[in-house]
Coordinates of C-alpha atoms and ligand atoms in Angstrom, one line a residue:
X1 CA 0.0 -0.1 0.1
X2 CA 1.6 3.4 -1.0
X3 CA 2.0 5.6 1.9
X4 CA 1.7 9.5 1.9
X5 CA 5.7 9.7 2.1
X6 CA 6.5 7.7 -0.9
X7 CA 3.7 9.1 -3.3
X8 CA 5.3 10.4 -6.4
X9 CA 3.5 14.1 -7.1
X10 CA 1.0 13.2 -9.9
X11 CA 1.5 15.1 -13.2
X12 CA -0.7 17.7 -14.3
X13 CA -2.0 15.6 -17.4
X14 CA -5.3 16.8 -18.6
X15 CA -5.5 13.3 -20.5
X16 CA -4.7 11.2 -17.8
X17 CA -7.5 12.2 -16.0
X18 CA -9.5 8.8 -16.1
X19 CA -11.9 9.3 -13.3
X20 CA -12.7 13.0 -14.2
X21 CA -16.3 12.4 -15.1
X22 CA -17.3 15.3 -17.3
X23 CA -19.1 14.7 -20.5
X24 CA -17.7 12.1 -22.8
X25 CA -14.7 11.4 -20.5
X26 CA -16.0 8.3 -18.7
X27 CA -16.0 5.5 -21.3
X28 CA -17.2 2.3 -20.4
X29 CA -13.6 0.8 -20.8
X30 CA -12.2 3.3 -18.3
X31 CA -14.9 2.2 -16.1
X32 CA -13.6 -1.6 -16.4
X33 CA -10.1 -0.7 -16.0
X34 CA -11.0 1.2 -12.8
X35 CA -13.2 -1.6 -11.2
X36 CA -11.8 -5.0 -12.3
X37 CA -14.2 -6.9 -10.0
X38 CA -18.0 -6.7 -10.6
X39 CA -17.7 -4.5 -13.7
X40 CA -21.7 -5.0 -14.9
X41 CA -23.1 -4.4 -11.7
X42 CA -20.7 -1.1 -11.1
X43 CA -21.2 -0.5 -14.6
X44 CA -25.2 -0.3 -14.8
X45 CA -25.2 1.9 -11.3
X46 CA -22.6 4.3 -12.7
X47 CA -24.5 4.8 -15.5
X48 CA -27.7 5.4 -13.5
X49 CA -25.6 8.2 -11.2
X50 CA -23.9 9.5 -14.2
X51 CA -27.3 10.2 -15.8
X52 CA -28.7 11.9 -12.6
X53 CA -26.1 13.9 -12.1
X54 CA -26.3 15.1 -16.1
X55 CA -29.9 15.7 -15.0
X56 CA -29.0 18.1 -12.7
X57 CA -26.1 19.5 -14.2
X58 CA -28.0 20.6 -17.0
X59 CA -31.1 22.4 -14.8
X60 CA -28.0 24.5 -13.5
X61 CA -25.8 24.9 -16.9
X62 CA -26.9 28.8 -16.7
X63 CA -26.8 29.4 -13.4
X64 CA -24.8 32.3 -12.2
X65 CA -23.7 34.3 -9.3
X66 CA -22.6 37.3 -11.3
X67 CA -19.8 37.2 -9.0
X68 CA -16.7 40.3 -9.2
X69 CA -13.5 40.3 -7.5
X70 CA -13.0 43.6 -5.8
X71 CA -10.3 43.8 -4.4
X72 CA -6.7 45.2 -4.8
X73 CA -5.4 42.8 -8.0
X74 CA -1.5 43.1 -8.0
X75 CA -0.7 40.5 -5.6
X76 CA -1.0 37.1 -5.8
X77 CA -3.8 35.3 -3.4
X78 CA -4.7 32.0 -3.0
X79 CA -7.3 30.1 -1.1
X80 CA -7.4 27.0 0.1
X81 CA -10.7 24.9 1.5
X82 CA -9.9 21.3 3.4
X83 CA -13.0 19.3 3.3
X84 CA -12.0 17.1 6.4
X85 CA -14.1 13.5 7.1
X86 CA -15.3 12.3 10.2
X87 CA -13.6 15.1 12.1
X88 CA -14.5 15.4 16.0
X89 CA -13.1 18.6 17.5
X90 CA -12.7 17.4 20.8
X91 CA -10.2 14.8 19.6
X92 CA -7.9 17.9 19.2
X93 CA -5.1 19.0 21.2
X94 CA -5.7 22.5 20.0
X95 CA -9.2 22.6 21.3
X96 CA -8.0 21.3 25.3
X97 CA -7.6 17.5 24.1
X98 CA -5.2 15.8 26.9
X99 CA -3.4 13.8 24.4
X100 CA -1.0 15.4 21.7
X101 CA -2.5 14.9 18.8
X102 CA -2.3 18.6 17.1
X103 CA 1.2 19.7 17.7
X104 CA 2.4 20.7 14.2
X105 CA -0.9 23.2 14.0
X106 CA -0.4 23.7 17.9
X107 CA 3.3 25.5 16.8
X108 CA 1.4 27.9 13.9
X109 CA 1.0 31.5 15.2
X110 CA -1.5 31.9 12.9
X111 CA -3.7 29.2 13.4
X112 CA -7.0 29.6 14.7
X113 CA -9.1 26.2 15.8
X114 CA -13.0 27.0 16.0
X115 CA -14.0 25.0 18.9
X116 CA -18.1 25.2 18.6
X117 CA -18.9 24.2 15.0
X118 CA -22.0 22.2 13.8
X119 CA -22.6 20.4 10.8
X120 CA -26.6 20.0 10.0
X121 CA -26.0 16.1 8.7
X122 CA -24.0 13.3 10.1
X123 CA -24.1 11.9 5.9
X124 CA -21.2 13.0 3.9
X125 CA -23.5 13.2 0.8
X126 CA -25.7 15.9 2.6
X127 CA -23.6 17.7 4.2
X128 CA -20.7 18.5 1.5
X129 CA -23.4 20.6 -0.5
X130 CA -23.9 22.7 3.0
X131 CA -20.3 23.2 3.3
X132 CA -20.0 24.2 -0.8
X133 CA -23.2 26.0 -1.7
X134 CA -26.1 28.2 -0.2
X135 CA -28.3 24.9 0.5
X136 CA -30.2 25.3 3.4
X137 CA -29.6 22.5 6.0
X138 CA -32.8 21.7 6.3
X139 CA -33.1 20.9 2.5
X140 CA -33.1 17.1 2.5
X141 CA -32.9 17.1 -1.1
X142 CA -29.9 15.5 -2.9
X143 CA -29.5 17.9 -5.0
X144 CA -29.3 21.7 -4.8
X145 CA -30.4 23.5 -7.4
X146 CA -27.7 26.1 -7.5
X147 CA -24.1 26.0 -8.0
X148 CA -20.8 26.1 -5.8
X149 CA -18.3 28.6 -4.4
X150 CA -16.3 27.4 -7.2
X151 CA -18.6 28.6 -10.1
X152 CA -18.5 31.8 -7.8
X153 CA -14.5 31.9 -7.8
X154 CA -14.5 31.1 -11.4
X155 CA -16.9 34.0 -12.2
X156 CA -14.4 36.2 -10.3
X157 CA -11.3 35.3 -12.2
X158 CA -9.8 32.8 -10.1
X159 CA -8.3 29.2 -11.3
X160 CA -10.4 26.8 -9.6
X161 CA -9.1 23.2 -8.7
X162 CA -10.5 20.3 -7.2
X163 CA -8.5 17.5 -5.7
X164 CA -9.9 14.4 -3.6
X165 CA -9.2 11.1 -2.0
X166 CA -12.9 10.2 -2.2
X167 CA -14.7 8.8 -5.5
X168 CA -16.1 10.7 -8.3
X169 CA -18.9 9.2 -8.5
X170 CA -21.8 7.0 -6.7
X171 CA -24.9 7.3 -4.9
X172 CA -22.8 8.7 -1.6
X173 CA -21.0 10.7 -3.8
X174 CA -22.5 12.4 -6.8
X175 CA -24.2 15.4 -5.1
X176 CA -20.3 16.5 -4.0
X177 CA -19.1 15.4 -7.7
X178 CA -21.7 17.6 -8.8
X179 CA -19.8 20.8 -7.2
X180 CA -16.3 19.3 -8.3
X181 CA -17.2 19.3 -12.3
X182 CA -17.3 23.0 -11.6
X183 CA -13.8 23.3 -11.1
X184 CA -11.4 24.4 -14.5
X185 CA -9.5 21.2 -13.3
X186 CA -10.7 18.0 -11.0
X187 CA -8.7 15.3 -10.2
X188 CA -9.9 12.1 -8.0
X189 CA -6.4 10.2 -6.7
X190 CA -7.6 7.2 -5.2
X191 CA -8.2 4.2 -6.9
X192 CA -11.1 2.8 -4.4
X193 CA -13.2 4.6 -2.0
X194 CA -13.8 4.8 1.8
X195 CA -14.6 1.3 2.3
X196 CA -11.1 0.1 0.8
X197 CA -7.2 1.0 2.3
X198 CA -6.7 2.8 -0.7
X199 CA -3.9 5.9 -0.5
X200 CA -3.6 8.1 2.6
X201 CA -4.6 11.8 2.0
X202 CA -0.6 12.9 1.7
X203 CA -0.9 12.1 -2.0
X204 CA -3.0 15.4 -2.1
X205 CA 0.8 17.1 -1.7
X206 CA 2.3 16.6 -4.6
X207 CA -1.0 17.7 -7.0
X208 CA -1.0 20.7 -4.6
X209 CA 2.5 21.8 -5.0
X210 CA 2.0 21.5 -8.7
X211 CA -1.1 24.0 -8.9
X212 CA 1.0 26.5 -6.6
X213 CA 3.9 26.0 -9.0
X214 CA 2.1 27.3 -11.9
X215 CA 2.2 30.5 -10.3
X216 CA -1.6 32.1 -11.7
X217 CA -2.1 35.3 -9.8
X218 CA -5.2 34.1 -8.3
X219 CA -6.3 30.5 -7.5
X220 CA -9.0 28.4 -5.4
X221 CA -7.9 24.4 -4.7
X222 CA -10.6 22.6 -2.9
X223 CA -9.3 19.5 -1.4
X224 CA -11.3 16.9 -0.1
X225 CA -10.0 14.3 2.1
X226 CA -10.8 10.6 3.7
X227 CA -9.8 12.0 7.1
X228 CA -10.8 9.9 9.6
X229 CA -13.5 7.5 8.0
X230 CA -13.6 4.0 9.4
X231 CA -11.3 1.9 8.9
X232 CA -9.5 4.5 10.9
X233 CA -6.6 2.4 10.8
X234 CA -6.3 2.4 7.0
X235 CA -6.3 6.7 7.2
X236 CA -2.6 7.0 8.5
X237 CA 0.8 5.7 7.4
X238 CA 3.3 3.7 9.9
X239 CA 4.7 6.5 11.2
X240 CA 1.7 8.3 12.6
X241 CA 1.0 4.7 14.3
X242 CA 1.5 7.2 17.9
X243 CA -1.4 6.0 20.3
X244 CA -1.8 2.4 20.8
X245 CA -2.3 -0.6 21.2
X246 CA -4.6 0.4 17.6
X247 CA -5.9 -1.4 14.9
X248 CA -3.1 -0.9 12.6
X249 CA -2.4 -4.7 11.0
X250 CA -5.8 -6.0 12.2
X251 CA -7.5 -7.7 9.1
X252 CA -11.5 -5.9 8.7
X253 CA -12.3 -5.3 12.3
X254 CA -15.7 -4.4 12.9
X255 CA -16.9 -0.6 13.3
X256 CA -19.8 -1.8 16.0
X257 CA -17.3 -4.4 18.3
X258 CA -17.3 -2.6 21.5
X259 CA -14.4 -5.1 22.7
X260 CA -11.9 -2.8 20.4
X261 CA -13.3 0.1 22.1
X262 CA -9.6 1.1 23.3
X263 CA -7.8 0.0 19.4
X264 CA -10.3 2.2 17.4
X265 CA -10.0 5.1 19.6
X266 CA -6.1 5.0 19.4
X267 CA -6.3 4.5 15.8
X268 CA -9.1 7.2 15.5
X269 CA -6.4 9.6 17.2
X270 CA -3.7 8.5 15.5
X271 CA -6.1 9.3 12.0
X272 CA -6.2 13.0 14.0
X273 CA -2.3 12.8 14.0
X274 CA -1.9 12.4 10.7
X275 CA -4.6 15.1 9.5
X276 CA -2.6 17.7 11.8
X277 CA 0.5 16.5 9.7
X278 CA -1.1 16.8 6.2
X279 CA -2.5 20.3 7.0
X280 CA 0.5 21.8 8.4
X281 CA 2.2 20.5 5.2
X282 CA -0.5 22.8 3.3
X283 CA 0.1 25.4 5.2
X284 CA 3.8 25.4 4.6
X285 CA 3.5 25.0 1.3
X286 CA 1.2 27.9 1.0
X287 CA 3.7 30.4 2.9
X288 CA 6.6 29.6 0.5
X289 CA 4.3 31.3 -2.0
X290 CA 4.5 34.3 -0.4
X291 CA 1.2 35.3 -1.3
X292 CA -2.0 36.5 0.5
X293 CA -3.1 33.0 1.1
X294 CA -6.0 31.4 3.5
X295 CA -6.9 27.7 4.8
X296 CA -10.2 27.2 5.7
X297 CA -10.7 23.5 7.1
X298 CA -14.1 22.1 8.4
X299 CA -15.0 18.2 8.7
X300 CA -18.1 17.1 7.5
X301 CA -19.3 15.3 10.7
X302 CA -18.2 13.7 13.7
X303 CA -18.5 10.2 15.1
X304 CA -19.4 8.1 18.1
X305 CA -16.7 6.3 19.6
X306 CA -18.2 4.1 22.3
X307 CA -17.9 7.2 24.4
X308 CA -18.4 6.8 28.1
X309 CA -20.9 4.2 28.6
X310 CA -22.6 5.2 25.2
X311 CA -22.9 1.7 22.9
X312 CA -22.8 3.8 19.6
X313 CA -20.1 3.6 17.2
X314 CA -19.9 5.4 13.5
X315 CA -22.0 8.5 12.7
X316 CA -26.1 8.8 12.1
X317 CA -27.4 8.7 15.9
X318 CA -28.2 12.1 16.0
X319 CA -25.8 12.7 18.9
X320 CA -23.9 15.6 19.6
X321 CA -20.7 13.8 18.5
X322 CA -22.5 13.3 15.1
X323 CA -23.0 17.1 14.8
X324 CA -19.8 18.5 16.2
X325 CA -17.1 19.1 13.5
X326 CA -13.4 20.3 13.7
X327 CA -12.7 23.5 11.7
X328 CA -9.7 26.0 11.4
X329 CA -8.5 28.7 9.7
X330 CA -5.1 29.7 8.8
X331 CA -3.7 32.9 6.8
X332 CA -0.8 33.8 5.6
X333 CA 1.2 37.2 7.1
X334 CA 0.6 39.0 3.9
X335 CA -2.9 38.3 4.5
X336 CA -3.0 39.3 7.6
X337 CA -1.7 42.5 7.1
X338 CA -3.9 43.1 4.1
X339 CA -7.1 42.4 6.5
X340 CA -6.2 42.8 10.2
X341 CA -9.6 43.9 11.3
X342 CA -10.8 40.7 9.6
X343 CA -8.5 38.3 11.4
X344 CA -9.1 39.9 14.4
X345 CA -12.6 39.0 14.0
X346 CA -11.8 35.7 13.0
X347 CA -9.6 35.1 16.6
X348 CA -12.6 36.6 18.4
X349 CA -14.5 34.2 16.8
X350 CA -12.8 31.0 17.7
X351 CA -15.5 29.6 20.7
X352 CA -18.7 31.4 18.5
X353 CA -21.4 29.3 17.9
X354 CA -20.7 28.4 14.3
X355 CA -22.8 26.0 11.5
X356 CA -20.6 24.6 8.4
X357 CA -23.2 27.5 6.5
X358 CA -21.1 29.8 6.8
X359 CA -18.2 28.5 4.9
X360 CA -19.7 29.3 1.9
X361 CA -19.8 32.9 2.8
X362 CA -16.4 33.6 4.8
X363 CA -14.2 31.9 1.6
X364 CA -16.0 34.1 -1.0
X365 CA -15.6 37.4 1.7
X366 CA -11.7 36.1 2.4
X367 CA -10.9 36.2 -0.9
X368 CA -12.9 39.7 -2.2
X369 CA -15.4 38.3 -3.8
X370 CA -19.1 40.5 -4.1
X371 CA -22.0 39.3 -5.9
X372 CA -25.5 41.1 -5.6
X373 CA -27.3 39.7 -2.8
X374 CA -24.3 38.8 -0.5
X375 CA -24.9 38.0 2.8
X376 CA -22.0 39.0 5.3
X377 CA -23.9 38.1 8.0
X378 CA -22.8 34.3 7.5
X379 CA -19.2 35.4 6.9
X380 CA -16.5 34.9 10.3
X381 CA -14.4 37.7 9.0
X382 CA -17.1 40.3 8.6
X383 CA -18.1 43.1 11.2
X384 CA -21.5 41.9 10.3
X385 CA -21.7 38.4 11.2
X386 CA -24.7 37.4 13.2
X387 CA -25.2 34.0 15.5
X388 CA -28.0 32.2 14.0
X389 CA -30.3 29.3 15.2
X390 CA -28.3 25.6 14.3
X391 CA -30.9 23.4 13.0
X392 CA -29.5 19.6 12.2
X393 CA -30.9 16.4 11.0
X394 CA -33.8 15.1 12.1
X395 CA -35.9 18.2 12.8
X396 CA -33.8 19.3 15.9
X397 CA -32.4 22.8 16.9
X398 CA -28.8 21.7 18.1
X399 CA -28.8 24.3 20.7
X400 CA -32.3 24.2 22.3
X401 CA -32.6 20.5 22.1
X402 CA -32.5 18.5 25.3
X403 CA -29.4 15.5 25.7
X404 CA -29.7 12.2 27.0
X405 CA -27.1 11.6 29.5
X406 CA -25.4 8.4 28.0
X407 CA -24.9 9.2 24.6
X408 CA -25.7 13.0 24.4
X409 CA -28.7 11.8 21.8
X410 CA -30.6 14.9 20.6
X411 CA -34.4 14.7 22.1
X412 CA -37.0 16.7 20.7
X413 CA -37.3 20.1 22.1
X414 CA -39.6 23.2 19.8
X415 CA -37.9 24.7 17.3
X416 CA -37.0 28.2 18.4
X417 CA -38.2 30.8 16.1
Ligands
ZN1 ZN1 -18.3 12.0 5.6

């Protein structure tokens, strides 16, 4: 299995985008090459997914934000959004966890870790569109009838990139692929999906370096990672097996085997330790560009890990552990000098009650992109930011709902107006 450290930078070859699912780019032959086992079944499922994706893509083809870049244009600007996977904030040393899981980020002065961010959904396919678009967290449809922040950046003259270690197509992926396809360039680097060991997220660094080396004046890069998705031990190389006993080397452990609680938790923490390394490597690459650069990281949902006396594991149980997500901000010193007031506000809001709905608005504000009807009350960089209610999956108000004492499951409470 390749490790992040051993992975070669992947060349930027448009013809090599085997898994790019743009029109006419995914042939049956290519699918067969990608999935040597079970091709007929998978082919039928993929054709159905591809058709659904093309239908929604047609429906929003002419959608425009009419976005423009209004900032000073002589300096280079780079904005990176890292979408994490299954990331719990309480497992970050930066947020007070007793274990040294984020030693590298803890040493970087410009890092701000947000301690109170909530995702409305504990399912990737539903949570990621809320991060990328203006989709309401209460909208339970698979697809949203608008494009994402990627399209807005493109309209405003940014070169846009999507790099992923997740899958390009499938029941769990198509609502995200819809937006990946808005980018000028998209690449899926994992030959398998979350069910397999596959590659580690570190494979994203080579292509990221290649993008940064292109020296374009304005760039947006979205990195969609596998983060801490079960099997946790598949998410980090051997050198990151810090907390033991872990599930490293164990064949097909079960997510629901509570006798594995200790090893499972150790492997989960190791995956956070690796995410710390990945994010710090991205930051060092951005720092070396000498540009006005920002990085915003947010996980798609949390995870249950047999917490305390609770017997729940995995995600999708409507517990507090499902909805709380890790999130952090970094900016280059050059960016800090250009927008000192905004950075002061970000620091002030490290413990503010945030939801992932703010990401769309904050990313555009961070890049000095404006569009008619822009809502700065949802940007954490803005003096106009306003606290909102946080509705989550199942019709709960995250802040107003009661919790059962064992698993912190949300129990129904009247929605606040
Ligand atoms: Zn997920």
